XYZ file of C-alpha atoms in Angstrom:
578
model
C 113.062 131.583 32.354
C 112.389 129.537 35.670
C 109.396 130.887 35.863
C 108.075 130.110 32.615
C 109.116 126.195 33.417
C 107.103 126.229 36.102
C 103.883 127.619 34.701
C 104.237 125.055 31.990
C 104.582 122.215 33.881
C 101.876 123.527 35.735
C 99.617 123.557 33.105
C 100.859 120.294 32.113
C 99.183 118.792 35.394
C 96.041 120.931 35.196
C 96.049 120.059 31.770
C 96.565 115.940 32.505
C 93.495 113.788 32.633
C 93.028 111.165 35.493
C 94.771 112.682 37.607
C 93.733 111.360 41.603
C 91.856 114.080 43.619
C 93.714 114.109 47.578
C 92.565 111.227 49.467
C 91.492 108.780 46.602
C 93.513 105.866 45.409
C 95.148 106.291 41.702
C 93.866 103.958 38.654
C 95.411 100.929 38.731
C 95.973 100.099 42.473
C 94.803 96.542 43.058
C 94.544 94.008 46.602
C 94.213 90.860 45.734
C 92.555 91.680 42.517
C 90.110 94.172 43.645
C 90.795 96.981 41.738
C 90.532 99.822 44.478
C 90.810 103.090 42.103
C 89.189 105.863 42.649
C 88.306 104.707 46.232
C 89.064 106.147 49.567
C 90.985 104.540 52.378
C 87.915 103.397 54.089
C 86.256 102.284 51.300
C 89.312 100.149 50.240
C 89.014 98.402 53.560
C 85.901 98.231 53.741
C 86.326 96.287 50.118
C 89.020 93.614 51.424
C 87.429 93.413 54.829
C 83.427 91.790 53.004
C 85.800 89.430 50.755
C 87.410 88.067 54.270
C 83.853 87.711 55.966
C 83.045 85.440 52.732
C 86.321 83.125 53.171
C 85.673 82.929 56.781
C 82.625 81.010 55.751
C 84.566 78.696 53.361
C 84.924 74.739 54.714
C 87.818 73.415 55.631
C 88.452 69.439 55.907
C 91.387 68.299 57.944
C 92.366 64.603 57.462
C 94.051 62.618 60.734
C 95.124 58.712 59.772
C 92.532 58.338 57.148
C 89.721 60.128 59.653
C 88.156 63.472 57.699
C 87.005 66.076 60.329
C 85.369 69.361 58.702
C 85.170 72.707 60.051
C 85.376 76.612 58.789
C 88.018 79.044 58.624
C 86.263 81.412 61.156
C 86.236 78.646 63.971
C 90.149 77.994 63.254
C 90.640 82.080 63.526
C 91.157 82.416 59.977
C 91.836 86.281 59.823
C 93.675 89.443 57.249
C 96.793 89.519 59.022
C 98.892 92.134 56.419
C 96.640 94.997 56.437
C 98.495 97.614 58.087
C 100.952 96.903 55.152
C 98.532 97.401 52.260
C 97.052 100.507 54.692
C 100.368 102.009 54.392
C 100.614 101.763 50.326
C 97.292 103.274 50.251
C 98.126 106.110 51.923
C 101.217 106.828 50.027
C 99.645 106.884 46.665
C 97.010 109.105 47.689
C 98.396 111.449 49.702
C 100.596 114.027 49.057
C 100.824 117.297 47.118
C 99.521 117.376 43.185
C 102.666 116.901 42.128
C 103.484 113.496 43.987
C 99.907 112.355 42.867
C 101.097 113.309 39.351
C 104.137 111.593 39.221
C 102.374 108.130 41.413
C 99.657 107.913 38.321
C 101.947 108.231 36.062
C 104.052 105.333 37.858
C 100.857 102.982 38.000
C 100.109 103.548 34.208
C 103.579 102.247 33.221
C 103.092 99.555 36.215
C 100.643 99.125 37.750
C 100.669 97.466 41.426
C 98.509 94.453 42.591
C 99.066 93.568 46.188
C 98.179 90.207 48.179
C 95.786 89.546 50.831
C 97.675 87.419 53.067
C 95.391 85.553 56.037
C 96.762 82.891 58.510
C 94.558 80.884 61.120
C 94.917 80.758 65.046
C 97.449 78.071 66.232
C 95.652 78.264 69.513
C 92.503 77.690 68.034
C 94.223 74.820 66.099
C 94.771 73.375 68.803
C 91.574 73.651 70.556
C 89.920 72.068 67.411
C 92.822 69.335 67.276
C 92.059 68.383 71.071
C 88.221 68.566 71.019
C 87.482 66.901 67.751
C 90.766 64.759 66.702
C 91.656 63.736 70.144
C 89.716 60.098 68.851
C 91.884 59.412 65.909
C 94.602 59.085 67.806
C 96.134 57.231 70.649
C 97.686 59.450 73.855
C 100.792 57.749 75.643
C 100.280 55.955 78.970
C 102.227 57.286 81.839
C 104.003 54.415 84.252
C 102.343 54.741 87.530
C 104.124 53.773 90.262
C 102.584 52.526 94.092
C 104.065 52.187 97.802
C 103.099 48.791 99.408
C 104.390 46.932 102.329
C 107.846 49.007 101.830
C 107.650 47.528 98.117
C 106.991 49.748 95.090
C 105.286 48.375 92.328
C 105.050 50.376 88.764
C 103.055 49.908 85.716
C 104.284 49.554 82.538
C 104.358 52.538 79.958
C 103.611 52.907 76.745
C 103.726 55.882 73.727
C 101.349 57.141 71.664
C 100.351 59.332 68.738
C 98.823 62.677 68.967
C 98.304 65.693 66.219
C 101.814 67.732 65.899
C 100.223 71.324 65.928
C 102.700 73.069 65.007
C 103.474 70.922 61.526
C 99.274 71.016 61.040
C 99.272 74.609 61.533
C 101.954 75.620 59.003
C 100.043 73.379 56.418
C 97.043 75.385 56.896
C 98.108 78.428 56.217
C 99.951 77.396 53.113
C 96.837 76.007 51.819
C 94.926 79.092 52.822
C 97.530 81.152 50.876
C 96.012 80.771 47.353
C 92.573 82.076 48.796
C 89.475 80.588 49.739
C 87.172 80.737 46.791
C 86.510 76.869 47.281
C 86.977 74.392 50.090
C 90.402 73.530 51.297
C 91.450 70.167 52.731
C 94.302 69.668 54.733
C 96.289 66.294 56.210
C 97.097 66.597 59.740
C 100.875 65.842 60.866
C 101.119 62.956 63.235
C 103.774 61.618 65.495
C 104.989 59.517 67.990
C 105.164 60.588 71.616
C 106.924 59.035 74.436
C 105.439 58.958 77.691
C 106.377 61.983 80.408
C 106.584 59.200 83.293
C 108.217 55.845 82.022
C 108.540 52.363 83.500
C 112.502 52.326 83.153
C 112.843 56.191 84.995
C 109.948 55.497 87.958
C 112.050 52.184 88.331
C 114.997 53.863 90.072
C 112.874 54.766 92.889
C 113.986 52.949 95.631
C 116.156 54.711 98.082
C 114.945 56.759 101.409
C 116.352 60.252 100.574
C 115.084 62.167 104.056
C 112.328 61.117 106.496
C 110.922 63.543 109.068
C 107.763 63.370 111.445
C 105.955 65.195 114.119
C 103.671 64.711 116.971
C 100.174 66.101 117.727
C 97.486 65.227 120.127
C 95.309 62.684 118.544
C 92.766 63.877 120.980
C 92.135 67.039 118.722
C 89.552 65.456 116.095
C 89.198 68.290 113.809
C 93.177 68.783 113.842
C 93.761 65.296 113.268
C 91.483 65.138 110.584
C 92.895 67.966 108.836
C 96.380 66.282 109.030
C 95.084 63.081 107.759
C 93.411 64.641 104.845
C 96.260 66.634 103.633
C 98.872 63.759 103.898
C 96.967 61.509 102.153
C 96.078 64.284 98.977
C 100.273 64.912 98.953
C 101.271 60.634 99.296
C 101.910 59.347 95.866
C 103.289 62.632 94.256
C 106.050 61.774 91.658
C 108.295 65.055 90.881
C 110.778 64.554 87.862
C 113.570 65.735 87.166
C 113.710 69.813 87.345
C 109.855 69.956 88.283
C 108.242 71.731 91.295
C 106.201 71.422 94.299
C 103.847 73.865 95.952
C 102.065 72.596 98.707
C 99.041 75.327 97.841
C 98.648 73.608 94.622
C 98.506 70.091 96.296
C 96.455 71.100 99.382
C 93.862 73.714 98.297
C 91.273 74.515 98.562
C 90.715 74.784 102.221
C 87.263 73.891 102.379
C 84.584 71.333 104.943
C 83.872 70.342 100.542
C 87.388 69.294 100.089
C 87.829 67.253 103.546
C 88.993 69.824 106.008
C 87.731 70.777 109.474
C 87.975 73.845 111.705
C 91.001 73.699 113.782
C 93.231 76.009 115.643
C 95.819 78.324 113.450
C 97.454 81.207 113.697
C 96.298 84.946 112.480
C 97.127 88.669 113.654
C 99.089 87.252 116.445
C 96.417 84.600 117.808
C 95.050 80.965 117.823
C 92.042 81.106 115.849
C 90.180 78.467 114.293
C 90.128 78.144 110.690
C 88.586 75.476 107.854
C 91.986 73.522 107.251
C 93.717 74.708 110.862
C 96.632 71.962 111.069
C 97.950 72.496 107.061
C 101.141 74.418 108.417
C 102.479 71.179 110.131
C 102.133 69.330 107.296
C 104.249 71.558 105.385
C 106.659 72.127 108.101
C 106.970 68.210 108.266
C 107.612 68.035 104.741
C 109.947 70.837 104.442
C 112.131 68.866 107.051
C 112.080 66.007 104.976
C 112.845 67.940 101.859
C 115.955 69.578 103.642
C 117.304 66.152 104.713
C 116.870 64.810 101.059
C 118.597 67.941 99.811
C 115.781 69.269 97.485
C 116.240 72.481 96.262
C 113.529 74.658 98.221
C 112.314 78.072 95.942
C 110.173 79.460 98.867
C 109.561 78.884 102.672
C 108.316 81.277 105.049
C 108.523 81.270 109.231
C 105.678 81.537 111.127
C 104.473 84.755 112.934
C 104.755 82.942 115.858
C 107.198 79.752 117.463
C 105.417 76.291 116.753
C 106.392 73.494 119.552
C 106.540 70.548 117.280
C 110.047 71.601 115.754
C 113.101 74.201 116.664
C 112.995 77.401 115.343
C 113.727 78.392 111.899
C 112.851 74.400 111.242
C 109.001 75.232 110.316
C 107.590 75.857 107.130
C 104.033 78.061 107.201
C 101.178 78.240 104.256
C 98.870 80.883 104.181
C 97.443 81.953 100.721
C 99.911 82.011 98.165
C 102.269 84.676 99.976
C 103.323 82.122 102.146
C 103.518 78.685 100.254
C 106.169 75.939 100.543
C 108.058 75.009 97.079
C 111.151 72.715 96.073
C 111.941 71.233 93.131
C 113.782 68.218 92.471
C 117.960 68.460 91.801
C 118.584 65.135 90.555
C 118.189 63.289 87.079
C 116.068 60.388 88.162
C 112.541 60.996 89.436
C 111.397 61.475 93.414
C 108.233 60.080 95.130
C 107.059 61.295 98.420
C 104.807 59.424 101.062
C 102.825 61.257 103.705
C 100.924 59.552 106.700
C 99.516 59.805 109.858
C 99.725 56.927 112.802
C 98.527 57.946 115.949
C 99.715 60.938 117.246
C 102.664 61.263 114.613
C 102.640 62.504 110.857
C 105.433 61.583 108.444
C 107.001 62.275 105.285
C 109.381 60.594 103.496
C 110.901 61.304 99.876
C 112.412 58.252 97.812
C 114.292 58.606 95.181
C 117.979 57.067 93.724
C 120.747 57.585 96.193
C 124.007 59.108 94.337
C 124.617 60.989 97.153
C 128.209 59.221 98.672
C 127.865 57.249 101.772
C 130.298 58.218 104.055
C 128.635 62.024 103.410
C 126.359 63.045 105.737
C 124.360 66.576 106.729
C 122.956 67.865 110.002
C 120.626 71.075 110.540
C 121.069 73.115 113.695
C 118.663 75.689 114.977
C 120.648 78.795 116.641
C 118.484 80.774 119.345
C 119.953 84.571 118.875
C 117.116 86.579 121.429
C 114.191 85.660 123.451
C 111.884 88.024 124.505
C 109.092 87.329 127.442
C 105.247 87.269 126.455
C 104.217 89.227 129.536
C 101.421 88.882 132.256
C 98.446 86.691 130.683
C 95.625 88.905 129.107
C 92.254 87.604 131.098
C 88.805 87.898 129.925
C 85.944 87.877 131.712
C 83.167 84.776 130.806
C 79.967 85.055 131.933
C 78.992 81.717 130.989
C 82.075 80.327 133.387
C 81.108 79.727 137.191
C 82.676 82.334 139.456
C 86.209 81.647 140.395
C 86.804 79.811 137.101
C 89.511 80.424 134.800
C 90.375 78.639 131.108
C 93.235 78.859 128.975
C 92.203 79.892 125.992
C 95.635 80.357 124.230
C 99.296 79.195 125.293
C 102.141 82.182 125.310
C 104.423 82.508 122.873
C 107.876 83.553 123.788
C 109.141 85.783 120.882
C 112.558 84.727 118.949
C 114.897 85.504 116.700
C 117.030 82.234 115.057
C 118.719 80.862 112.077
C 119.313 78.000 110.629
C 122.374 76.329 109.628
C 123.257 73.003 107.077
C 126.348 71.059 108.167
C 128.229 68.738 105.732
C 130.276 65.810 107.411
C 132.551 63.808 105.342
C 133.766 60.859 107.284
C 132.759 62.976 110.537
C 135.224 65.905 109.594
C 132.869 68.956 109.076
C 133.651 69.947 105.582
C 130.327 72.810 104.731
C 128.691 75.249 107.131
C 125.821 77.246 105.151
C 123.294 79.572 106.684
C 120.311 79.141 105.119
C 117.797 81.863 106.570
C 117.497 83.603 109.786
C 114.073 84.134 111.061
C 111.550 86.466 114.046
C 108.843 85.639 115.607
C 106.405 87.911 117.270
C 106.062 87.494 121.630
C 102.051 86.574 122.362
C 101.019 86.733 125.824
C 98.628 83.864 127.221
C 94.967 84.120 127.202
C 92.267 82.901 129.918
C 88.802 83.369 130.288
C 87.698 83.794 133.808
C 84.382 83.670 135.497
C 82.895 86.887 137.099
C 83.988 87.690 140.533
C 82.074 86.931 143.347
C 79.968 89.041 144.282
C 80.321 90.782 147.866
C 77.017 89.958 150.472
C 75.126 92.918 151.594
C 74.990 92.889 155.023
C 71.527 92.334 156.928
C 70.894 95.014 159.436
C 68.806 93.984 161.992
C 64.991 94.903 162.249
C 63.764 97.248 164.600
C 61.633 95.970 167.359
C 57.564 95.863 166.362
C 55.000 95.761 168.729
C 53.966 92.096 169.817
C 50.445 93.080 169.891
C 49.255 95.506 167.253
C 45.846 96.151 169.294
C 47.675 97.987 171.649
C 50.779 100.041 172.025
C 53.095 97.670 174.203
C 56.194 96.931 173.315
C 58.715 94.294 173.806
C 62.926 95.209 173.680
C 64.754 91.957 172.613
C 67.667 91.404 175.615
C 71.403 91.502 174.055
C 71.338 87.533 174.886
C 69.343 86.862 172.025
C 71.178 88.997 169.706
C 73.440 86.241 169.502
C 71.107 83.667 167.885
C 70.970 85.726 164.928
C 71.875 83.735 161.247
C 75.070 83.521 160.065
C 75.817 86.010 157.499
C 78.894 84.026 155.815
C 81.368 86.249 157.732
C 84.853 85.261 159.301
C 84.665 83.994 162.660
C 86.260 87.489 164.036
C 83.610 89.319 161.750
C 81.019 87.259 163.253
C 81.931 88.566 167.007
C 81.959 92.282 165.970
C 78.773 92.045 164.237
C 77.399 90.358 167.541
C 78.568 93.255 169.295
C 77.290 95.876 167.336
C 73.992 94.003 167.240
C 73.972 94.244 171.031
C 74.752 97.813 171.339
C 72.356 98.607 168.984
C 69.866 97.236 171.058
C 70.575 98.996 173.880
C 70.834 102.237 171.463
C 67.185 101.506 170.975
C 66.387 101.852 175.275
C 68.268 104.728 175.647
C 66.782 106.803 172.502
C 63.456 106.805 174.635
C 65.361 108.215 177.455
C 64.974 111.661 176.204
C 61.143 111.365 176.892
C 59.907 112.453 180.039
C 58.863 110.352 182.295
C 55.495 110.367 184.514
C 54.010 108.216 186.734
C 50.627 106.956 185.907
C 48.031 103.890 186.065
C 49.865 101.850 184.219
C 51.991 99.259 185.941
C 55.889 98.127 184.797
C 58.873 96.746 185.731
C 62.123 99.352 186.482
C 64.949 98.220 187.501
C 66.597 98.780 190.876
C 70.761 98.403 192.012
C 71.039 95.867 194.938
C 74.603 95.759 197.364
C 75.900 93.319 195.314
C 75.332 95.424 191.970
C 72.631 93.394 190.508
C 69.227 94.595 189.810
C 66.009 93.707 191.156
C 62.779 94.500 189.454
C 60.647 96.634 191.360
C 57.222 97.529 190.518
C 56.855 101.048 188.687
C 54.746 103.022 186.687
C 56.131 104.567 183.330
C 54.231 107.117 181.007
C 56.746 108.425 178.287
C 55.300 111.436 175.978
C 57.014 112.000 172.729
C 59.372 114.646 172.259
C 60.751 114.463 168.503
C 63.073 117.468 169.110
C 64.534 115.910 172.011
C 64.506 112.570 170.716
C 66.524 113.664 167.343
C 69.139 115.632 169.663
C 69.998 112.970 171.461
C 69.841 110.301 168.479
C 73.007 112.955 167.428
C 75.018 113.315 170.128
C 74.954 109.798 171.087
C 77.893 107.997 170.802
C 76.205 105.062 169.349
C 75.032 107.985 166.251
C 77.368 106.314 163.910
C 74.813 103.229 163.779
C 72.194 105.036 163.319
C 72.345 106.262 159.707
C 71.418 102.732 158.086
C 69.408 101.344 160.928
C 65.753 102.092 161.358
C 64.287 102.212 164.706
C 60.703 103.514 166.256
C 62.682 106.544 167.999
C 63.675 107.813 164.262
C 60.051 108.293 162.766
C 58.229 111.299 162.665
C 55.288 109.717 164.193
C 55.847 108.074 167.689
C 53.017 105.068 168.867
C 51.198 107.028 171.647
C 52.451 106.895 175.106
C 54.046 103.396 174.848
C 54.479 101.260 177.948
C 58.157 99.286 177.992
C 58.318 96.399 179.938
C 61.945 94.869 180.131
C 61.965 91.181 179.967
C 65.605 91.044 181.677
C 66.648 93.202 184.268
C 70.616 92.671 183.089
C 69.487 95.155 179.667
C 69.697 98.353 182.099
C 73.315 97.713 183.156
């Protein structure tokens, strides 16, 4: 029997008419009265998506106090905003088995379904549109401003204005967008009243010195001076309300020569380098002193990597990109103005403000020194340009530390608070000088052998050890001096006795020898002297000599291969044969 149901009511559904093959919408499945039967998914958005590209065409008029501005939906980001919803129904109805697509005709012949096309516009491009073409209909509110002169302040007088609520505007739009956009659709803007961020009656309170702090530099350094200059004058004036922060990035950057910065000494990887804004971390660590003694609340501060002289440890405040910034915002309900400037060799913050702070309270910060650790020997570099014997410091050394900081409260002089507020390290750094190149040591000058005074012939003539003596000064030491003077002498009698080894023979040729008297002086007798050369001989004795330790470096006749033929020697001094 159960089987003879089911054949029926399949034939029933074979059988039915209009019936939706898989994948296409049923008859009578409308968007926004586009009847979409008998269409596929794609199709049907494809359908929806050309009647959206025709509204975003559609004008749009938006009225602000009695001004008419016009524009189209596309620029305000007019856009189908439900269509994963109507993406959904269509794949309900025509999906499923032939059954289900059976029973969902038969559902939208008794029914029938129409969906909506809902579209909204962009509040951000609202916005944009409000501020760049309705900005001159209305009337923005005037801040107080408020100036630092002679130790008076002086501030301006506020006022409020009107501007375009975009919120209120933007809900209006898409109301009037929600009927469609077959014709063009104009729209009054919301306006209101807005009070001024910085009034007269709150920049008024300003009056009180809430923490002062300054610092000293040589005023000598130009480019660090400058740097100082230029970033206390770009923070003086700065007005923090209530619950707003300060970042000294913000207020100082960019470091650039374009934005009134020099190159000056800073640190990096453990040195003194010189950077475009070199000088910006004693600024902040000048103003984070002040900030402490005026009890801001400080978000970020970071050490340096090494000890700075112009405060005590943990007391400095570095800036180096955005990892290491300065930031405090402001604790009290009345507003804050801080004043930077530079005099001399000092730079100075102070932050005003309205003293509710009680006046027999008062606060002290003490830096606590917990290790030291020594630089080392200086690290010394060798400069060529630097004269010899020179030496320049290039960089101070840094002694390394670790320290904290701690806040004490006195009420009526009775400590009543002890807070630590950070505990910081910084790195040792030995000292750097450049040095000029060492001096270089003289070569000594060895004395020249003897040449013959007359090159016709082959005389020659043995300088006596007397004259030795009148050689140049060679730069030596006075005890230098009188061994050099010796050897010199010795030498030269080295020279007379190398020729000994020649044999002697008496000839034509006349000379002077020298004879021993009674009293042990010599007397110059008349002699003849014919020496033949005998290299063998000569070199022997050059080698067993016990002046042969001179006679490596020094040249003489007796150590060339070639000997002047048969020389005559005729001693100028007797004394040389001693």
């Amino acid at each position: 029997m159960a089987g003879v149901c089911g054949a029926a009511v399949m034939g029933l559904l074979i059988a039915g008419t209009g019936t939706a093959s898989a994948g296409t919408i049923p008859t009578g499945f409308q968007v926004g009265g586009f009847d979409l039967s008998g269409m596929t998914r794609e199709e049907a958005d494809q359908t929806i998506e050309k009647s959206i590209g025709e509204m975003e065409n559609q004008t749009i008029s938006i009225r602000v106090e009695g001004h008419e501005v016009q524009t189209t939906a596309a620029e305000l980001g007019f856009s189908w905003v439900n269509q994963n919803e109507i993406d959904e129904e269509v794949e309900k109805l025509s999906g499923g088995n032939l059954l289900r697509r059976y029973l969902n005709q038969k559902e939208l012949e008794q029914s029938g379904v129409d969906l909506q096309i809902e579209t909204a516009v962009d509040e951000a491009k609202v916005a944009e549109f409000v501020q760049t073409r309705c900005a001159e209909f209305t009337t923005a509110p005037q801040d107080a401003v408020i100036t630092h002169e002679n130790g008076v302040f002086q501030v301006s007088q506020s006022s409020a204005g009107q501007e375009v609520d975009i919120d209120a505007t933007t809900k209006a739009l898409n109301e009037a967008l929600a009927g469609g956009l077959s014709e063009p659709v104009s729209v009054d803007a919301t306006v209101k009243n807005t009070e001024p961020t910085r009034t007269t009656e709150a920049l008024s309170t300003i009056q009180d010195a809430l923490g002062t702090f300054s610092t000293g530099f040589n005023p000598g350094n130009v480019s660090r001076s400058k740097n100082l200059r230029n970033g206390a004058a770009k923070i003086n004036g700065t007005v923090l309300m209530p619950g707003e922060e300060f970042s000294a990035y913000t207020w100082l950057t960019p470091f650039t020569v374009e934005n009134g910065y020099a190159s000056a000494g800073s640190y990096a990887n453990g040195q003194v380098v010189d950077t475009v804004g070199g000088g910006a971390c004693q600024i902040c660590t000048t103003l984070y002193n002040a900030a402490l003694l005026a009890e801001m609340d400080i978000t970020q501060r970071q050490n340096h990597s090494m000890i700075v002289t112009y405060v005590p440890a943990s007391q400095d405040s570095a800036i180096a990109g955005t990892y290491k910034d300065l930031k405090f915002k402001n604790p009290y309900d009345t507003p804050i103005y801080m004043e930077g400037a530079v005099n001399g060799g000092t730079i100075s913050f102070t932050i005003y403000g309205k003293e509710t702070r009680p006046a027999n309270r008062t606060i002290k910060y003490v830096s606590e020194t917990l290790s030291k650790k020594d630089p080392g020997e200086p690290i010394t570099k060798v400069d060529a340009s630097l004269k010899p014997g020179a030496r320049v410091k290039e960089q101070s050394a840094h002694y390394g530390l670790q320290s904290r900081l701690w806040k004490y409260v006195y009420v009526d002089g009775v400590e009543t608070e002890k807070t630590l507020l950070q505990t910081d390290t910084y790195m040792a750094s030995k000292a750097i000088y450049r040095v000029g190149p060492a001096v270089a040591a003289a070569a000594p000058v060895m004395p020249s052998p003897m040449t013959p005074t007359n090159t016709k012939s082959s005389t020659m003539l043995v300088a006596p050890a007397a004259t030795v003596k009148n050689r140049p000064s060679l730069g030596f030491s006075a005890a230098i001096k009188k061994l050099w003077n010796r050897y010199c002498s010795m030498n030269a009698v080295w020279n007379v006795s190398k020729m000994r080894p020649y044999s002697r023979q008496l000839g034509s040729s006349s000379g002077v020898a020298p004879s021993s008297s009674a009293t042990g002086r010599s007397s110059a007798r008349p002699m003849t002297l014919k020496i033949a050369p005998m290299p063998t001989v000569a070199t022997a004795s050059i080698l067993n000599s016990r002046f042969a330790r001179f006679s490596s470096p020094m040249p003489s006749v007796m150590a060339t291969s070639a000997l002047p033929p048969v020389p005559i020697i005729k001693p100028r001094q007797p004394s040389i044969w001693r």
